[in-house]
Short mmCIF file of C-alpha atoms and ligand atoms in Angstrom, two decimals:
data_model
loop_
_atom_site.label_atom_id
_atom_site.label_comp_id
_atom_site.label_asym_id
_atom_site.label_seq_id
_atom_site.Cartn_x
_atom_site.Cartn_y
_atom_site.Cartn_z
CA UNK T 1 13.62 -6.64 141.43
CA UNK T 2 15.39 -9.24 139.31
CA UNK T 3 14.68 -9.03 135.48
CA UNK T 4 12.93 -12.25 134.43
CA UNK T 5 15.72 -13.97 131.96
CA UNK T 6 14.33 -14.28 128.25
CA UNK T 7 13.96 -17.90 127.09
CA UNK T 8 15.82 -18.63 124.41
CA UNK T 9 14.38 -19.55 121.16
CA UNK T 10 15.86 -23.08 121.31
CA UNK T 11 14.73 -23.92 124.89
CA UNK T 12 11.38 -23.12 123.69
CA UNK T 13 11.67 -25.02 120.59
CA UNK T 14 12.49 -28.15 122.41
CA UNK T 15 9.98 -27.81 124.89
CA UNK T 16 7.37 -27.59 122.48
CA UNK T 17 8.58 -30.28 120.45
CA UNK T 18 8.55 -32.56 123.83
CA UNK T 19 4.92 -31.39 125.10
CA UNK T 20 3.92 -32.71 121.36
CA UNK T 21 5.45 -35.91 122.29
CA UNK T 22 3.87 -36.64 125.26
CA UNK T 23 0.39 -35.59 123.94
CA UNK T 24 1.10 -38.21 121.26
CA UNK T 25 2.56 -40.74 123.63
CA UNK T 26 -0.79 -40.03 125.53
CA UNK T 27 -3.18 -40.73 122.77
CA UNK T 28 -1.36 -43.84 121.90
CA UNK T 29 -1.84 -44.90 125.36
CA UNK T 30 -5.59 -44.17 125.25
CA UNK T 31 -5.92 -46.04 122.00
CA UNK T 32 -4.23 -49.26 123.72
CA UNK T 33 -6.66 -49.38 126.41
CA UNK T 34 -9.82 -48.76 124.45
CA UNK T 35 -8.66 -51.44 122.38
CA UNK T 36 -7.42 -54.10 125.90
CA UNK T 37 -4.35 -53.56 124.73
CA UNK T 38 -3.23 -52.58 127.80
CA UNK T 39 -4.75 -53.23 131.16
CA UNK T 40 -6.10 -50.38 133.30
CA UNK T 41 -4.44 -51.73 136.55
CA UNK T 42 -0.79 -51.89 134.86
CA UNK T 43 -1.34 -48.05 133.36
CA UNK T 44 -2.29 -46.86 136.99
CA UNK T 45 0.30 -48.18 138.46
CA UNK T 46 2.79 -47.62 135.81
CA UNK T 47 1.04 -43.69 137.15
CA UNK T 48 1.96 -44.69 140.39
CA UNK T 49 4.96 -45.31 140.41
CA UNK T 50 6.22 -42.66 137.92
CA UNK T 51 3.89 -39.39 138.47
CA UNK T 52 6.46 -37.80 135.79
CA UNK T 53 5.62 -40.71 133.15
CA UNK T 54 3.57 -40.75 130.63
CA UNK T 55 1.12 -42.55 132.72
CA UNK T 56 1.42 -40.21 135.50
CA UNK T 57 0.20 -37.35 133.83
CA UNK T 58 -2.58 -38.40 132.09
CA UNK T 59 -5.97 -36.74 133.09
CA UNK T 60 -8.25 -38.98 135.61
CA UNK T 61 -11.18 -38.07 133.11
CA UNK T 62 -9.06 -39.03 130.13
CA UNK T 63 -8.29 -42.27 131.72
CA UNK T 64 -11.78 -42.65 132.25
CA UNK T 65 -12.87 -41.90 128.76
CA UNK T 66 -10.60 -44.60 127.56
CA UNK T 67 -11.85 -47.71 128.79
CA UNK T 68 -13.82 -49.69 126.74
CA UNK T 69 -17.73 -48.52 127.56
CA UNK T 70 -17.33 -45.65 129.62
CA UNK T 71 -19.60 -42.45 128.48
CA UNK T 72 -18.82 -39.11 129.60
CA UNK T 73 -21.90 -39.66 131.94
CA UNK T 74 -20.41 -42.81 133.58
CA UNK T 75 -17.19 -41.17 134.10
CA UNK T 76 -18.47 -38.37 135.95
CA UNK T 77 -20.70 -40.64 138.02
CA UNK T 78 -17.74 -42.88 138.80
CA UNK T 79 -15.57 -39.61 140.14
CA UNK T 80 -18.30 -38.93 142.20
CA UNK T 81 -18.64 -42.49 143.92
CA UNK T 82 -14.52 -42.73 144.54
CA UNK T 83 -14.51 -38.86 145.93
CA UNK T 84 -11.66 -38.04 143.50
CA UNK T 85 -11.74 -34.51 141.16
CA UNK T 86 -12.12 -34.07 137.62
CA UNK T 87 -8.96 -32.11 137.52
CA UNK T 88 -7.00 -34.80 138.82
CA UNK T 89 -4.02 -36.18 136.95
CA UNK T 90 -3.19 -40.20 137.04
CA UNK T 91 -0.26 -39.80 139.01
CA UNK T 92 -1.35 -37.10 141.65
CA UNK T 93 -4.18 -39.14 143.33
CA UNK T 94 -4.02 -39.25 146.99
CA UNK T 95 -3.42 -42.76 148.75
CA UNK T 96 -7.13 -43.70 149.26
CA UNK T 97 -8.60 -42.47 145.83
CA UNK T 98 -5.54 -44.43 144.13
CA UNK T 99 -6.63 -47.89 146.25
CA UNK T 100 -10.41 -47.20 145.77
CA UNK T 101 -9.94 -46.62 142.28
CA UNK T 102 -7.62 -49.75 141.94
CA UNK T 103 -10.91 -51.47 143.73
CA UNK T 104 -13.45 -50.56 141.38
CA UNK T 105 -10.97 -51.33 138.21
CA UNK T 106 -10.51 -54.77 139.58
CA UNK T 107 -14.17 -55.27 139.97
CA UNK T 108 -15.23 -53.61 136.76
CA UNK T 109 -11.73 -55.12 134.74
CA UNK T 110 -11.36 -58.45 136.22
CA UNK T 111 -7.43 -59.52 135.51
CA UNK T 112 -7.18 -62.70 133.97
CA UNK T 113 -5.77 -64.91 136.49
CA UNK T 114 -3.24 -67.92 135.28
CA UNK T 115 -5.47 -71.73 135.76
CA UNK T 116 -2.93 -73.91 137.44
CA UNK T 117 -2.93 -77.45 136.52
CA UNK T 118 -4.44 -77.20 132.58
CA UNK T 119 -3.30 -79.97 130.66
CA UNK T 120 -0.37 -80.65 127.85
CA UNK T 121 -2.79 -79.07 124.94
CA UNK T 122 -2.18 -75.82 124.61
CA UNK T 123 -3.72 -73.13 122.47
CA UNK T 124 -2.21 -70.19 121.04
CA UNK T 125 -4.63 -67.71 119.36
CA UNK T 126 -4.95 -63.89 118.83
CA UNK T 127 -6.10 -60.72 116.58
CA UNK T 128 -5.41 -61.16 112.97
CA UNK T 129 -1.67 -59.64 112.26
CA UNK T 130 -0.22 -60.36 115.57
CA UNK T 131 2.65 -63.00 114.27
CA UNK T 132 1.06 -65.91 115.50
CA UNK T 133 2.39 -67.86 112.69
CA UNK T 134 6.12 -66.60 113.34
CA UNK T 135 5.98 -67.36 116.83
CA UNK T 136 4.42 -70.81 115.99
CA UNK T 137 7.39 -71.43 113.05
CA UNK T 138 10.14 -70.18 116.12
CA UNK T 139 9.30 -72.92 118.09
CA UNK T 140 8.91 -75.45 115.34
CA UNK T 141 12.38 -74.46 114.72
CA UNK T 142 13.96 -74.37 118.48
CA UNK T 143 11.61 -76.91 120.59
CA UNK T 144 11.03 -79.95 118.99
CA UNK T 145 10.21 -81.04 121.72
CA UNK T 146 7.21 -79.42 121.30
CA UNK T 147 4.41 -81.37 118.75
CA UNK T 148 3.14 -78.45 116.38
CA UNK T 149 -0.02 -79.64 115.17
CA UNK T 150 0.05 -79.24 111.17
CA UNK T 151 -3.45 -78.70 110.17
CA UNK T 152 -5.49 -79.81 107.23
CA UNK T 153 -6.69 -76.43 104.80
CA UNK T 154 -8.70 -75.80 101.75
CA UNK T 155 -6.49 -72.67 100.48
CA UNK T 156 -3.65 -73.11 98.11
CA UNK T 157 0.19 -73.32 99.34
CA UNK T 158 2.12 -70.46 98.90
CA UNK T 159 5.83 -70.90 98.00
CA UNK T 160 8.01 -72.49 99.91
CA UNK T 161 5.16 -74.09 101.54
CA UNK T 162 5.73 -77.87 102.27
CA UNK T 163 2.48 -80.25 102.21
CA UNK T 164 2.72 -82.22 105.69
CA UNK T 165 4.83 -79.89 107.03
CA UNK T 166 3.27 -76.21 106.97
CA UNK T 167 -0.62 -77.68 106.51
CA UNK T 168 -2.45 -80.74 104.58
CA UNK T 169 -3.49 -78.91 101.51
CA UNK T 170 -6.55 -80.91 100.64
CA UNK T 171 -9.78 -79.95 98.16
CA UNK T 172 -13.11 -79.06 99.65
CA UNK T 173 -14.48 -82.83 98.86
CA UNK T 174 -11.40 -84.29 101.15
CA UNK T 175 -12.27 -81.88 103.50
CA UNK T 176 -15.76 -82.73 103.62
CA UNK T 177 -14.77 -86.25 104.66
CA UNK T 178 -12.23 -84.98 107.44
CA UNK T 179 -15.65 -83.59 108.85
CA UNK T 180 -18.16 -86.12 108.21
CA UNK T 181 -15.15 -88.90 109.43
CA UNK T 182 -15.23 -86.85 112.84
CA UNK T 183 -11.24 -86.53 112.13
CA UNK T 184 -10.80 -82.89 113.37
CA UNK T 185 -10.93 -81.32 116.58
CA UNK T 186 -12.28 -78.16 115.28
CA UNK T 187 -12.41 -76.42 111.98
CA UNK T 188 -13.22 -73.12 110.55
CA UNK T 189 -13.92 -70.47 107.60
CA UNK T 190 -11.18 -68.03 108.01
CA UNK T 191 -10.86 -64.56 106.37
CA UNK T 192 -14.26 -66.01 104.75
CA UNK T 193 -11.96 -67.40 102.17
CA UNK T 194 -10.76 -70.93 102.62
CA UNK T 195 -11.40 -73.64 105.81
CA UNK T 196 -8.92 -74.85 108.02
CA UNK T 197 -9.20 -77.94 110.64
CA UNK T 198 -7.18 -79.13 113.35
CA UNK T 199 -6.44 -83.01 112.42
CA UNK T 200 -7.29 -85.01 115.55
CA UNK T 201 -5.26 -88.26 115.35
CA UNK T 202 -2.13 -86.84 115.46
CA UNK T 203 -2.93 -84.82 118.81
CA UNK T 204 -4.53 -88.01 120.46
CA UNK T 205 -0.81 -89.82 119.42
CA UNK T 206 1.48 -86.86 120.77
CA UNK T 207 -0.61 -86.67 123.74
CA UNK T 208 -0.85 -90.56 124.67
CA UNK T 209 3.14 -90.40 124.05
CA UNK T 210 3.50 -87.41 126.68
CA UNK T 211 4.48 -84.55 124.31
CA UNK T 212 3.18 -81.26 125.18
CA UNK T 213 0.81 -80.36 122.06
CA UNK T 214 0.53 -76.65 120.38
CA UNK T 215 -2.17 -75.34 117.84
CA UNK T 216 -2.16 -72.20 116.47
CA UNK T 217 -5.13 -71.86 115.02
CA UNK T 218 -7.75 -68.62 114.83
CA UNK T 219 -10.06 -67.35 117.61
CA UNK T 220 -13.00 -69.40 116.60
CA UNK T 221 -11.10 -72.94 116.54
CA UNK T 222 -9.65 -71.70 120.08
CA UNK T 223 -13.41 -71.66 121.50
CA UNK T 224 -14.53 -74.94 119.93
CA UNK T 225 -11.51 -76.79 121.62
CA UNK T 226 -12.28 -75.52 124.80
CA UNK T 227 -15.47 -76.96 124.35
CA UNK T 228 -14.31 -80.13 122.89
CA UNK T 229 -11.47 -80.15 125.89
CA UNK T 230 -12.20 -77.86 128.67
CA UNK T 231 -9.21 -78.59 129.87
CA UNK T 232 -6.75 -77.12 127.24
CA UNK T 233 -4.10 -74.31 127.96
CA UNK T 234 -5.60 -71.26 125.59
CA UNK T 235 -2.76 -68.89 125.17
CA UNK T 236 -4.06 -65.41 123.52
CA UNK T 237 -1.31 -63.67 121.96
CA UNK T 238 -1.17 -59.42 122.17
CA UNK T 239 0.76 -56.52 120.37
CA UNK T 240 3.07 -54.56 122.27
CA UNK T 241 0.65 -51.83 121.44
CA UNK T 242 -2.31 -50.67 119.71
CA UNK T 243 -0.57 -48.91 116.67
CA UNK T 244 1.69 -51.60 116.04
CA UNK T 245 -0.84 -53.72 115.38
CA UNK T 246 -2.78 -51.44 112.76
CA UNK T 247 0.91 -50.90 111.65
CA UNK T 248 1.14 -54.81 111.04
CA UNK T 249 -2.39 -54.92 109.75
CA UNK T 250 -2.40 -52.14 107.65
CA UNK T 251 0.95 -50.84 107.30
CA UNK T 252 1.46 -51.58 103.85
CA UNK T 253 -0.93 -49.49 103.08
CA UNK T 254 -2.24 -51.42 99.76
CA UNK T 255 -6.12 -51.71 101.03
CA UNK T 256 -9.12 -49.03 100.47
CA UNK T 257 -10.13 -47.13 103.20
CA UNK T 258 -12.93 -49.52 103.31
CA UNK T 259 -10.82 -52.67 103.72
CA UNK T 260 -8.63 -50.97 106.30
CA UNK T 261 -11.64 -49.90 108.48
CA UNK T 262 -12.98 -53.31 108.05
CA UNK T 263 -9.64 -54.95 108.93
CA UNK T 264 -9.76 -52.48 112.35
CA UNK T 265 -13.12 -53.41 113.29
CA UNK T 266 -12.14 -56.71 113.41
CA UNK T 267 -8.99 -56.63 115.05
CA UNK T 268 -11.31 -54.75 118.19
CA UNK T 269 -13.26 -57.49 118.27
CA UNK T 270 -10.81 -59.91 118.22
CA UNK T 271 -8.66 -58.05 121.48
CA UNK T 272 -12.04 -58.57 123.44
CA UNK T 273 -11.80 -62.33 123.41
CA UNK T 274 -8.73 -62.05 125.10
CA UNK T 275 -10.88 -62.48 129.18
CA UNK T 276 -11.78 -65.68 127.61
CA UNK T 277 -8.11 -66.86 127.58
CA UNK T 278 -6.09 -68.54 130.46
CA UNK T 279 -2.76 -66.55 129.74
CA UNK T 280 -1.77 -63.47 127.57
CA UNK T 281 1.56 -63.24 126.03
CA UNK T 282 2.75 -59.86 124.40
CA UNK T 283 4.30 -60.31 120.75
CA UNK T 284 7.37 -57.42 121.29
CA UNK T 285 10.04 -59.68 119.94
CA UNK T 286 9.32 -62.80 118.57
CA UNK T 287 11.85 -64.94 120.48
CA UNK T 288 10.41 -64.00 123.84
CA UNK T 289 7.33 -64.63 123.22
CA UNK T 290 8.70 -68.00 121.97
CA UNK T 291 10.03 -68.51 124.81
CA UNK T 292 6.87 -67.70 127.19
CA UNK T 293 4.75 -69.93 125.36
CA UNK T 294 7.21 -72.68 126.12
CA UNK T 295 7.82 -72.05 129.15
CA UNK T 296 3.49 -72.14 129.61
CA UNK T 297 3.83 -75.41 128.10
CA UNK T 298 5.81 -76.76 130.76
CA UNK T 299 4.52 -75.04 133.49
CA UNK T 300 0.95 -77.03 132.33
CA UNK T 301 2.39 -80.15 131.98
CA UNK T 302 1.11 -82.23 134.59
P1 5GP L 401 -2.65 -68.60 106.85
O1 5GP L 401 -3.54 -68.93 105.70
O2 5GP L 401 -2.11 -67.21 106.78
O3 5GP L 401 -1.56 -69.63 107.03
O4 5GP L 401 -3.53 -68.69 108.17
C1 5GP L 401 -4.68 -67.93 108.31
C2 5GP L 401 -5.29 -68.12 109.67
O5 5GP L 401 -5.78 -69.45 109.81
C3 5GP L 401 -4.38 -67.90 110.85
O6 5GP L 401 -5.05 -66.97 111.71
C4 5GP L 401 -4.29 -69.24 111.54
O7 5GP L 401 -4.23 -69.09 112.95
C5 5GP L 401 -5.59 -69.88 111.13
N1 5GP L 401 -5.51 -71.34 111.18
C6 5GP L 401 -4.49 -72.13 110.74
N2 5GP L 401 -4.77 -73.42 110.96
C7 5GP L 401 -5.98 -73.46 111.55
C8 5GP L 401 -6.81 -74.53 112.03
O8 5GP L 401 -6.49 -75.71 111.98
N3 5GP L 401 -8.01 -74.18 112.58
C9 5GP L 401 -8.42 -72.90 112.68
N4 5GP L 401 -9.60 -72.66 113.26
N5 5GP L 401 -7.67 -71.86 112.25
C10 5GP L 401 -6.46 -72.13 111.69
#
């Protein structure tokens, strides 16, 4: 009988160092769909298509364990109701556990299906850190076309900050008269620091002249204009992943623990609101995303 060859050292070495890799890659993949940052559908059939992938060879229970409010309980529960076993990886399901399984994430996950027809006011909101603001100042700077709506706020400008063009920096009394004048669309505290408000004249002028109209204002404004104007295009804007956006929030690293964990909390919270949004747009690179937003715009403009 053959001799089995010895492995040499280095072989080893680099398989180790790739097994550590793809546990990481793994638990960053967890993390981003606890947190919505990914969709289950997309990661099985990312699985699907790839058993090899990263996707592929994550455990059914782990998969399980990751989506938001699923116990160990519930997970077992739910194996038992699609007939599929615990040992199970992603991308080894058989044909009918991989299509009920895609059934009951559909029902339990509902994907957020595009509204056709929304009107010229669109909406683009998101978590706290997700560039927002840059993607807003991109298309300022390449569709001027596009009416960015410059809104009225209580906090001072920072430098290079241009009053009229960036925001209406106004004191809390003038700001008290925007409200009690019925002047803005919506308005907010944000960060519980200073208040910001969505001037409403302007909108009504860009509108009535048939420019397509884009606020980028913070999750809480987004839900009072859908009130005020159910018919508005809300854009939610998402990180390419989970740890780039605690990278973005915290990545300077200057807070307390206590801030950071704060900061976190929030930023969970804020990824939930995304089912309440007509499209999601993912924030890799900045001019893409640009360019999706626009291209939202004038696929609403009707
Ligand atoms: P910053 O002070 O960094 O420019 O903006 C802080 C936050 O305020 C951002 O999340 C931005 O989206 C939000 N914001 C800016 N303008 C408005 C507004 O008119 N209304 C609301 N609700 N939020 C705004």
């Amino acid at each position: 009988m053959a001799e089995a060859r010895p492995v040499p050292e280095v072989d080893r070495a680099a398989a180790a160092r790739k097994a550590v890799e793809r546990r990481r890659a793994r638990a960053a993949l967890k993390r981003d769909l606890t947190m919505r940052v990914t969709t289950p559908q997309s990661v099985l059939a990312r699985a699907s298509a790839d058993p090899d992938s990263v996707e592929g060879s994550m455990r059914i229970t782990d998969f399980l364990l990751a989506l938001p409010a699923i116990g160990a309980s519930k997970r077992d529960r739910i194996l038992a109701d699609l007939g599929i076993s615990p040992v199970k990886r992603l991308g080894g399901l058989g044909v009918r556990q991989r299509v009920s399984l895609s059934r009951w994430l559909d029902e339990r996950f509902p994907v957020i299906v595009p509204r056709g027809g929304r009107s010229r006011l669109l909406v683009l909101a998101g978590p706290t850190a997700v560039g927002k603001g840059t993607v807003a100042a991109h298309i300022r700077e390449h569709n001027p076309e596009i009416h960015l709506s410059v809104s009225a706020t209580t906090r001072a400008p920072r430098p290079g900050e241009i009053d009229g063009v960036h925001y209406y920096f106004v004191d809390d009394a003038e700001f008290d008269r925007l409200i009690d004048a019925g002047e803005l669309l919506e308005y907010a505290v944000v960060h519980n620091r200073s208040r910001y408000g969505t001037p409403r004249a302007p909108i009504d002028a860009a509108l009535a002249a048939g420019k397509t109209v884009l606020l980028e204002i913070d999750l809480q404004g987004a839900r009072q204009v859908r009130k005020a104007e159910p018919s508005a295009t809300l854009i939610f804007l998402l990180p390419p992943t989970w740890d780039e956006l605690v990278h973005r929030l915290v990545g300077r690293g200057t807070e307390g623990p206590e801030e950071r964990a704060r900061r976190l909390r929030t930023a969970k919270v804020e990824l939930a609101a995304q089912n309440e949004f007509d499209h999601l747009v993912v924030n890799e690179d900045v001019a893409a995303a640009a360019a999706e937003v626009v291209e939202l715009s004038s696929s609403s403009a009707r």
